[in-house]
Short mmCIF file of C-alpha atoms in Angstrom, two decimals:
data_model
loop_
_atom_site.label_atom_id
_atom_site.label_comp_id
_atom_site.label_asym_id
_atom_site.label_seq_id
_atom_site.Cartn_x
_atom_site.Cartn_y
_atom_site.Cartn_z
CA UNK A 1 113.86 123.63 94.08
CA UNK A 2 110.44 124.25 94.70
CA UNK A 3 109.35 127.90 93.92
CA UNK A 4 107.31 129.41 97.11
CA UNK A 5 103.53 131.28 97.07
CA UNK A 6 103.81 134.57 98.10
CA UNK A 7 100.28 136.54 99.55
CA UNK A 8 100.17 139.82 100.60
CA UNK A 9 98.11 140.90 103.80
CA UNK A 10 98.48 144.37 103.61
CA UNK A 11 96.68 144.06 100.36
CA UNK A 12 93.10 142.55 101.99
CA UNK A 13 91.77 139.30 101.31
CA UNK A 14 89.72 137.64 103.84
CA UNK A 15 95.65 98.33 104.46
CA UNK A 16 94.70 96.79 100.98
CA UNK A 17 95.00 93.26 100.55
CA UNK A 18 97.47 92.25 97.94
CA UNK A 19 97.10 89.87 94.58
CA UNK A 20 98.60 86.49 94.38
CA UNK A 21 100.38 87.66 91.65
CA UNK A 22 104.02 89.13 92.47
CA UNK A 23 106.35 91.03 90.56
CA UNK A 24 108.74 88.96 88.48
CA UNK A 25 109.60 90.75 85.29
CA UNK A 26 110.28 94.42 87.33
CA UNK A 27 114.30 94.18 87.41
CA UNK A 28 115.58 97.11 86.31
CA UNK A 29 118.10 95.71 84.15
CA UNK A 30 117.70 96.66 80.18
CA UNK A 31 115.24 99.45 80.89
CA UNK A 32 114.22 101.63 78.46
CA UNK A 33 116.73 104.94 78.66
CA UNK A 34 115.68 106.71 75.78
CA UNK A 35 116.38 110.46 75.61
CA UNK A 36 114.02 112.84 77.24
CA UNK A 37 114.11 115.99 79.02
CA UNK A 38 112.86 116.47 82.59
CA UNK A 39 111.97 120.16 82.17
CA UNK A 40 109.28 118.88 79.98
CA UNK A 41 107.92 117.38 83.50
CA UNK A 42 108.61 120.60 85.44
CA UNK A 43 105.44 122.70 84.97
CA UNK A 44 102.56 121.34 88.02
CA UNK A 45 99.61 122.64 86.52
CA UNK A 46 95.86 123.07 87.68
CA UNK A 47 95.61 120.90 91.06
CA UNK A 48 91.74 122.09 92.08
CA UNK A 49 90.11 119.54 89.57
CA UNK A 50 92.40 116.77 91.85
CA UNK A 51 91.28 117.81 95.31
CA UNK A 52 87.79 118.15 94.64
CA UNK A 53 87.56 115.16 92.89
CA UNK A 54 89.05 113.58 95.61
CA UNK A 55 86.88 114.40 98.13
CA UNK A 56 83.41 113.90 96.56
CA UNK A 57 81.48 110.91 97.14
CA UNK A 58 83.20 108.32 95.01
CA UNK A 59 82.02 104.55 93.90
CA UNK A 60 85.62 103.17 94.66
CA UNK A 61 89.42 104.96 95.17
CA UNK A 62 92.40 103.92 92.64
CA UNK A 63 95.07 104.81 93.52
CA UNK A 64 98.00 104.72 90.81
CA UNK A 65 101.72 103.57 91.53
CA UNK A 66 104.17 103.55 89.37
CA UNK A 67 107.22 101.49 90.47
CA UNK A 68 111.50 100.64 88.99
CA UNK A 69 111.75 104.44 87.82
CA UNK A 70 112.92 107.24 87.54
CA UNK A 71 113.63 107.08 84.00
CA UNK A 72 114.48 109.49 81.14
CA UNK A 73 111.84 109.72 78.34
CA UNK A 74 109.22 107.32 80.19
CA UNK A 75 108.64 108.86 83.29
CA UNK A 76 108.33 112.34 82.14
CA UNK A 77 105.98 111.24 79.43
CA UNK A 78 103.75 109.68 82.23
CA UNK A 79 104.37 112.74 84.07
CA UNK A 80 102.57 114.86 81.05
CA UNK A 81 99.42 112.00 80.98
CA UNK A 82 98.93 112.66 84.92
CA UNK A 83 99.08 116.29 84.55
CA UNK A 84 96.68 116.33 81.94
CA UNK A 85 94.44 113.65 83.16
CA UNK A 86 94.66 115.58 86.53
CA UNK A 87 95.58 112.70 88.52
CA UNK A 88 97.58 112.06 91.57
CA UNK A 89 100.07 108.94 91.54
CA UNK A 90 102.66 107.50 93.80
CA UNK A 91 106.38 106.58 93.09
CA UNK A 92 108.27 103.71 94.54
CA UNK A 93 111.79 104.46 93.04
CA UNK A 94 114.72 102.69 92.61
CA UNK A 95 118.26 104.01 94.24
CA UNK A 96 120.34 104.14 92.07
CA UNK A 97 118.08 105.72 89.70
CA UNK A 98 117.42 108.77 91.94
CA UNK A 99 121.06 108.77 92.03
CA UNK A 100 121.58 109.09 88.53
CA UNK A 101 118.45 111.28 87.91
CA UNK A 102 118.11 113.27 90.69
CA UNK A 103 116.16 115.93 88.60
CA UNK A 104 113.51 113.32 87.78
CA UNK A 105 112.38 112.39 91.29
CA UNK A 106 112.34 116.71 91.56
CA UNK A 107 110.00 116.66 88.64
CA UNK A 108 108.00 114.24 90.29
CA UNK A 109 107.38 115.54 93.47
CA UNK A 110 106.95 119.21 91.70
CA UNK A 111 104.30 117.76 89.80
CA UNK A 112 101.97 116.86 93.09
CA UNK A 113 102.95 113.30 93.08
CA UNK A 114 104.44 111.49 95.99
CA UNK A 115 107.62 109.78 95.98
CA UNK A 116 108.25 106.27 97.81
CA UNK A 117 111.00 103.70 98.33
CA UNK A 118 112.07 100.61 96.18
CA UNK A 119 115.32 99.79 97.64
CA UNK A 120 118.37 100.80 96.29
CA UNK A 121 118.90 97.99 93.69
CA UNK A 122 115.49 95.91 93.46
CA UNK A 123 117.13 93.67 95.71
CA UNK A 124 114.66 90.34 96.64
CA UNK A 125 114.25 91.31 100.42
CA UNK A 126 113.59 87.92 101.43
CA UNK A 127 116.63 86.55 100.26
CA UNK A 128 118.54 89.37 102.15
CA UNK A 129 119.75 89.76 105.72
CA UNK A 130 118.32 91.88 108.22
CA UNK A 131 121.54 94.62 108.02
CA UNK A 132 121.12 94.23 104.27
CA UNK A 133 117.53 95.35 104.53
CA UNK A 134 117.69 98.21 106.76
CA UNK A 135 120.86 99.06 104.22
CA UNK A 136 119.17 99.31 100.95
CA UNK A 137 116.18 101.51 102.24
CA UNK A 138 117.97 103.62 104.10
CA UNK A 139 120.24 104.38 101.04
CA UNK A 140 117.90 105.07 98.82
CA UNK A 141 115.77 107.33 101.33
CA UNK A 142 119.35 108.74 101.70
CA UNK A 143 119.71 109.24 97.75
CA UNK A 144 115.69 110.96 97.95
CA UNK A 145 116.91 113.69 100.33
CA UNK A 146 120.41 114.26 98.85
CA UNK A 147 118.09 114.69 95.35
CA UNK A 148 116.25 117.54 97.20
CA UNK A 149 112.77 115.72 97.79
CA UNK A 150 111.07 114.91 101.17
CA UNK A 151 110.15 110.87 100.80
CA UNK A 152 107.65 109.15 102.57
CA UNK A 153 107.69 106.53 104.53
CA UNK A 154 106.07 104.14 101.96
CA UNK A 155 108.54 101.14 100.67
CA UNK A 156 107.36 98.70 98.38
CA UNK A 157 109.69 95.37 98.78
CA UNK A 158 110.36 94.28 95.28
CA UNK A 159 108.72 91.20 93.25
CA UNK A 160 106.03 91.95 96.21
CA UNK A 161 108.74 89.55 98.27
CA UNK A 162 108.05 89.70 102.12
CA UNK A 163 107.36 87.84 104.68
CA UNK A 164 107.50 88.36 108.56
CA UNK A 165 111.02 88.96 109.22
CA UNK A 166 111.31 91.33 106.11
CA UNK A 167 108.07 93.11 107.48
CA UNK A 168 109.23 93.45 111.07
CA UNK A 169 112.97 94.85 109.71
CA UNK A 170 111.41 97.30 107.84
CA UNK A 171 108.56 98.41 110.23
CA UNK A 172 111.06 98.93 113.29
CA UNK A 173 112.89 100.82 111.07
CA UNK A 174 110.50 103.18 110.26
CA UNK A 175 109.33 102.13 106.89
CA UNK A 176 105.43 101.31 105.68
CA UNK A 177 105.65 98.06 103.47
CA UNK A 178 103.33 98.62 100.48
CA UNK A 179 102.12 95.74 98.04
CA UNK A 180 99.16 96.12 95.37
CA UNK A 181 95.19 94.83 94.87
CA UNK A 182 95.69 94.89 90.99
CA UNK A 183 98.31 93.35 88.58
CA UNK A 184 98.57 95.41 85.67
CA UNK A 185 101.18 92.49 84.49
CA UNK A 186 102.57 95.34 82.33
CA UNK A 187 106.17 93.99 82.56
CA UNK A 188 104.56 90.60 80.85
CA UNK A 189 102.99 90.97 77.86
CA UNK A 190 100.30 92.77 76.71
CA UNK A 191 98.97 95.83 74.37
CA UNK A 192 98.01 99.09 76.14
CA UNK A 193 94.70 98.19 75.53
CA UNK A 194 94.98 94.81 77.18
CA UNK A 195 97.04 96.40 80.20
CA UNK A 196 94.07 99.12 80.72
CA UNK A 197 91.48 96.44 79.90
CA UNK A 198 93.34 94.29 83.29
CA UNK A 199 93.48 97.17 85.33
CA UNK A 200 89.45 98.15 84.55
CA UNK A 201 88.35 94.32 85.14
CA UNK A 202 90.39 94.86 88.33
CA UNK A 203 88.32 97.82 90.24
CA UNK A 204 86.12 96.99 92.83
CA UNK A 205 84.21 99.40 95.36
CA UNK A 206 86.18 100.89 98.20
CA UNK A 207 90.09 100.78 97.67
CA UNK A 208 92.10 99.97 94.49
CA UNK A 209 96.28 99.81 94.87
CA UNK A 210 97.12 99.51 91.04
CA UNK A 211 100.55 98.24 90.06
CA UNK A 212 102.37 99.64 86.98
CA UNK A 213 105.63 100.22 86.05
CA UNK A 214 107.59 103.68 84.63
CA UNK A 215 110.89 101.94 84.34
CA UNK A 216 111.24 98.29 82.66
CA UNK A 217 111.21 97.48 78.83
CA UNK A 218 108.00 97.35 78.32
CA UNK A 219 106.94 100.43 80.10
CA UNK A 220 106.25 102.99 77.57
CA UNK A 221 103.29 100.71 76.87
CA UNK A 222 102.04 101.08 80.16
CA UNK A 223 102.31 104.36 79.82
CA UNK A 224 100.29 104.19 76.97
CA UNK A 225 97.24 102.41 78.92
CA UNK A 226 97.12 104.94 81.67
CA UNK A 227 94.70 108.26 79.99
CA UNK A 228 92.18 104.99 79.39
CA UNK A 229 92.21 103.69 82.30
CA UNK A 230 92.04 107.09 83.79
CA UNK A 231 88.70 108.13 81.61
CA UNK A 232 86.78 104.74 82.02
CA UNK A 233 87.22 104.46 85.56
CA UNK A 234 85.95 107.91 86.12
CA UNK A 235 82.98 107.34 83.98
CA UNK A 236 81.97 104.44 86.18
CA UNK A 237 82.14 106.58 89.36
CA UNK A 238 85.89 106.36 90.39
CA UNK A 239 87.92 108.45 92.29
CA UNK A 240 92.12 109.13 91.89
CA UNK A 241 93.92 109.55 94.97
CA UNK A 242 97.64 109.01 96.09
CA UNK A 243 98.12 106.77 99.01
CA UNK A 244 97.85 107.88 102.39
CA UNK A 245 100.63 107.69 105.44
CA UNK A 246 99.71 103.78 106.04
CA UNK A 247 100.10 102.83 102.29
CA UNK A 248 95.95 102.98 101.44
CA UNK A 249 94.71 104.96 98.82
CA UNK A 250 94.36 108.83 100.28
CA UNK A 251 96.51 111.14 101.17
CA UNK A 252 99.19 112.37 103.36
CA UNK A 253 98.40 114.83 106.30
CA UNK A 254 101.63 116.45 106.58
CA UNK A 255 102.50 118.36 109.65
CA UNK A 256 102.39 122.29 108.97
CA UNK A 257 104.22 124.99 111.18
CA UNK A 258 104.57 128.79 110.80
CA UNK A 259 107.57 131.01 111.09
CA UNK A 260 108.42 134.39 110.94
CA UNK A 261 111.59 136.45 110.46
CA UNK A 262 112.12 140.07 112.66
CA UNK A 263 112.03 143.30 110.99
CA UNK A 264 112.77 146.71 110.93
CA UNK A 265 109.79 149.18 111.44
CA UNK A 266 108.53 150.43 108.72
CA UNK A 267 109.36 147.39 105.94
CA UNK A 268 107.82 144.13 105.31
CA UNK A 269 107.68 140.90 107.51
CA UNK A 270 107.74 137.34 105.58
CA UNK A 271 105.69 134.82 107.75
CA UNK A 272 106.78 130.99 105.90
CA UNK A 273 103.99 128.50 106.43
CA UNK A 274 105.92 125.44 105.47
CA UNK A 275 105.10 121.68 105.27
CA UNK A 276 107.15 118.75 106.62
CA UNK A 277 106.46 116.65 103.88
CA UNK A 278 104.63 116.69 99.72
CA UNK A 279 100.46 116.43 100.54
CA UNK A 280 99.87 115.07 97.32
CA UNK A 281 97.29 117.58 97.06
CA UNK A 282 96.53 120.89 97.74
CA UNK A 283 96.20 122.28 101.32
CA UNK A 284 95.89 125.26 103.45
CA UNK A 285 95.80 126.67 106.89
CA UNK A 286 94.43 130.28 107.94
CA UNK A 287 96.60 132.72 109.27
CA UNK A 288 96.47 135.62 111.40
CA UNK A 289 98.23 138.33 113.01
CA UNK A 290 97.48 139.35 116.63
CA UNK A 291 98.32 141.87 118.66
CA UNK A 292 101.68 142.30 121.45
CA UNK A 293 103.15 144.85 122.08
CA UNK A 294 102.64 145.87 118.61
CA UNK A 295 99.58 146.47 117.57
CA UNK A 296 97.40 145.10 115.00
CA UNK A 297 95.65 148.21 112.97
CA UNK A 298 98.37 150.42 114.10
CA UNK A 299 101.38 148.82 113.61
CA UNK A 300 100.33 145.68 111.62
CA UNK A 301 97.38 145.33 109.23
CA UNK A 302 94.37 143.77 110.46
CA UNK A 303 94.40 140.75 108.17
CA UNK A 304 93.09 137.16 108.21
CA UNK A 305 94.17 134.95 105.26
CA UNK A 306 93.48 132.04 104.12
CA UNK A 307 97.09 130.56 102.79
CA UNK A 308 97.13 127.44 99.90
CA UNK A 309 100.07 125.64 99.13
CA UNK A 310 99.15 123.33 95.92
CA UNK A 311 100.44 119.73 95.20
CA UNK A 312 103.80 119.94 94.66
CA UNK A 313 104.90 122.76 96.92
CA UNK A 314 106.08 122.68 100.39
CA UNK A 315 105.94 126.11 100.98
CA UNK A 316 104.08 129.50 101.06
CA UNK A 317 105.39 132.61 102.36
CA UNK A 318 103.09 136.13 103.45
CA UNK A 319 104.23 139.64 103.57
CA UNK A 320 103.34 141.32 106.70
CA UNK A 321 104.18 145.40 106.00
CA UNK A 322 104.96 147.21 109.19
CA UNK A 323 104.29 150.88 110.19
CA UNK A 324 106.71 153.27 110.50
CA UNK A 325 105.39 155.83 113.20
CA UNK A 326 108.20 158.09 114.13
CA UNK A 327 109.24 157.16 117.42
CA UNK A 328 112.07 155.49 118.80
CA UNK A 329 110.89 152.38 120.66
CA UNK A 330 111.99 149.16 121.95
CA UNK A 331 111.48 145.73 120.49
CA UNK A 332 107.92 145.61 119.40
CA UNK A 333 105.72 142.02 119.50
CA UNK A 334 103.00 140.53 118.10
CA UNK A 335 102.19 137.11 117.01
CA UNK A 336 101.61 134.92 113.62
CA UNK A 337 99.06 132.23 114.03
CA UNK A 338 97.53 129.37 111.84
CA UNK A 339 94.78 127.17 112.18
CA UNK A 340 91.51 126.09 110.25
CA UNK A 341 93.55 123.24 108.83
CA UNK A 342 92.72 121.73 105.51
CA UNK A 343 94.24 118.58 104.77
CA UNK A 344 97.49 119.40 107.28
CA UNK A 345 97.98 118.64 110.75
CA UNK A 346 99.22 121.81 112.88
CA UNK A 347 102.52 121.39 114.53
CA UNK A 348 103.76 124.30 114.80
CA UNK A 349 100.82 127.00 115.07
CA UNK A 350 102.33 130.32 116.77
CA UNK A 351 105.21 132.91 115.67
CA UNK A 352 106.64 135.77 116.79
CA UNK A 353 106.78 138.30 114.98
CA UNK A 354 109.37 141.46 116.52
CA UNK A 355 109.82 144.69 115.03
CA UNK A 356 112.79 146.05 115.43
CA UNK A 357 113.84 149.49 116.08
CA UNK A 358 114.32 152.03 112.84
CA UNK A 359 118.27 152.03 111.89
CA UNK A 360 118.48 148.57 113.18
CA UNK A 361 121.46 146.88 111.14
CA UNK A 362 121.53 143.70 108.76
CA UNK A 363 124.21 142.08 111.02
CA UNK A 364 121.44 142.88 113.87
CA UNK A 365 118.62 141.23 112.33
CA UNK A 366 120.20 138.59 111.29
CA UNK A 367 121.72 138.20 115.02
CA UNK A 368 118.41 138.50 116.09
CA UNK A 369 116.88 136.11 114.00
CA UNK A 370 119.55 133.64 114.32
CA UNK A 371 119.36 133.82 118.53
CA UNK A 372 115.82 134.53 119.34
CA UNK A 373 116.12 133.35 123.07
CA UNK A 374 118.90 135.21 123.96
CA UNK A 375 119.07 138.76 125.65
CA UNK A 376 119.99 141.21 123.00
CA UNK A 377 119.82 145.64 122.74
CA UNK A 378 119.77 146.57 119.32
CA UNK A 379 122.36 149.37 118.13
CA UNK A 380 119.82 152.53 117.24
CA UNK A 381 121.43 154.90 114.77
CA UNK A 382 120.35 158.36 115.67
#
C-alpha cells in the first residue's frame, strides 16, 4: 500500500532503434530464487537528486530496464543499488512472477521505479496466435493490478521477437512494444566488469534503452555491474531517466485530479490530489481554495500550496480546517483547485468542497459524500 503525504493549509506555506542482438538466454526457467526479504526494498528514499538530474542539460539519456523478474534476493538487492545510486529504472515483469511475488512488484513501484509487461510466461510472441497474444499481456497486466500496482502500458515481447502482426496485436490492444539500443548480453557470459564495460562502450548521445536482466541465472552479476555503470556514465555527462509513455527514455506524465470529501463546520476537510498512474519521479500541482458560498478567510483559510507527491507515491492528501461560527446555516460551498502542473497532466482540476451543518451525522456525511448530485436536507440536531 502506498502511504499518502499529508500538508496542512491552515498551517501557512505558500522510439529508440533496437540492436541486432535479441534475447536468447532470458527464459525464466532455473532462475536464481535465493532467499531475500522484500521489506529490505520497501524504504523509497531521497528522490530530489533524481528529478533534478533529470532535467539538467545532459550529454545523452540511459535509461535502465531490467527484464524476467520479480525475484527474491536479486531484485531487491538491485532495488538497494538504484536507491543508493539515485537512479530511476523500468521493469518488464514476468506473470507468473508477480503472481507469486506480488510484494516485489509493490516494492518496486514504492521505490519510484516503473513497472512494465513481459507476458505472462516469456512466451516467443511470434510463434503465438493473435488470441494467444492479447492473452498473455492481458494476464499479466491482470496479475500487476490484482498485486496492487498501476502498470504501464509498456510491454517488451520476449527474446526481442516481433514482427508486424505481433506489433499490430499488441498496439490495438493497447500495449507500447518496447525493445532495447544496448545488449548488456548479461544472460551470456561475462564478469560484472565486462557486462558494465558493454553497456559503457554502448552509450551514445541522445537516447540509450539498456537491456539487463533481474531474474535469470546469471543475474546477480548484472546486478553487480550496475553502481559502475551508473558512476562512469555520469562522469561522462549522462543522464538516468525511466522511459516515457511511448517506450523512450523520460518519463511518464500521469494524469492528476483533485477530490475532496464534505465536512462538518468546524473540523477538518481532506482534499486527495491523486495520480492515475507511478511518474517515475517526483511531481506536483498547486492547490487552492476559493471562495462559494463559504468563504475563504472566514470560513476557510486563505492558503495556496504547492503539493509534491515523490516517486513512488500516487497520492497526497491536504487538510483544509473549517470555522465554526455559531450559526445554523445551510450547506456551505467553496471550491478546491489545482494547477501549475509539474511533470502531471491535469484531468481533473476542480472540487467541491461543502460544509455541512454543525450536528450533521456520520451516516449523513457519508450519504452526502457517497451521492453528491442528488437533492439532500441534512438532519440538524438542535
Amino acid at each position: 500500500m502506498l502511504l499518502p503525504l499529508v500538508l496542512a493549509l491552515g498551517l501557512g506555506t505558500t522510439p529508440v532503434p533496437p540492436s541486432s542482438s535479441a534475447e536468447p538466454g532470458a527464459s525464466t526457467e532455473g532462475a536464481v530464487l535465493a532467499a531475500g526479504s522484500p521489506a529490505a526494498a520497501g524504504s523509497t528514499g531521497s528522490t530530489t537528486t533524481r528529478r533534478r538530474a533529470a532535467t539538467r542539460r545532459c550529454k545523452g539519456r540511459v535509461a535502465l530496464t531490467f527484464d524476467d523478474g520479480p525475484v527474491p534476493g536479486t531484485t531487491t538487492r538491485l532495488l538497494r543499488v538504484l536507491r543508493r545510486h539515485d537512479v530511476p529504472a523500468t521493469f518488464f515483469v514476468v506473470g507468473r512472477r508477480v503472481r507469486e511475488h506480488p510484494e516485489l512488484v509493490r516494492a518496486i513501484e514504492r521505490n519510484g521505479h516503473l513497472v512494465a509487461n513481459h507476458t505472462w510466461a516469456h512466451e516467443q510472441l511470434t510463434a503465438r496466435s493473435d488470441r494467444e497474444v492479447r492473452a498473455t499481456v492481458h494476464g499479466t497486466r491482470r496479475a500487476l493490478q490484482r498485486a496492487g500496482v498501476a502498470p504501464t502500458r509498456l510491454v517488451r515481447p520476449p527474446y526481442g521477437s516481433i514482427n508486424p502482426r505481433v506489433r499490430r496485436v499488441l498496439v490495438r490492444a493497447g500495449f507500447v512494444p518496447v525493445l532495447w539500443s544496448i545488449d548488456s548480453n548479461d544472460w551470456a557470459n561475462g564478469s560484472a566488469d565486462q557486462i558494465a564495460g558493454r553497456i559503457l562502450r554502448g552509450l551514445r548521445p541522445g537516447p540509450n534503452v539498456v537491456l539487463q536482466h533481474d531474474g535469470v541465472n546469471r543475474s546477480p552479476i548484472s546486478v553487480d555491474a550496475v553502481a559502475t555503470v551508473v558512476r562512469r556514465a555520469k562522469r561522462r555527462g549522462y543522464c538516468f531517466t525511466a522511459l516515457d509513455e511511448k517506450g523512450r527514455p523520460g518519463f511518464h506524465t500521469p494524469d492528476v485530479s483533485v477530490t475532496v470529501t464534505p465536512v462538518v463546520e468546524g473540523r477538518t476537510a481532506v482534499a486527495t490530489v491523486r495520480l492515475a498512474g507511478e511518474a517515475g519521479r517526483d511531481t506536483s500541482v498547486r492547490l487552492t481554495v476559493r471562495s462559494g458560498t463559504a468563504r475563504v478567510g472566514t470560513d476557510l483559510p486563505a492558503r495556496t500550496t504547492r503539493v509534491a507527491i515523490p516517486a513512488g507515491r500516487r497520492y497526497a492528501r491536504v487538510k483544509i480546517p473549517t470555522t465554526a461560527d455559531g450559526t445554523v446555516e445551510p450547506v456551505e460551498r467553496a471550491s478546491v483547485e489545482i494547477d501549475a502542473p509539474q511533470g502531471v497532466r491535469i484531468a481533473g482540476g476542480t472540487a467541491s468542497l461543502e460544509i455541512l451543518p454543525p450536528g450533521t451525522t456520520r451516516t449523513e456525511r457519508v450519504s452526502r459524500g457517497a451521492a453528491p448530485d442528488r437533492v439532500w436536507e441534512p438532519a440538524v440536531r438542535r
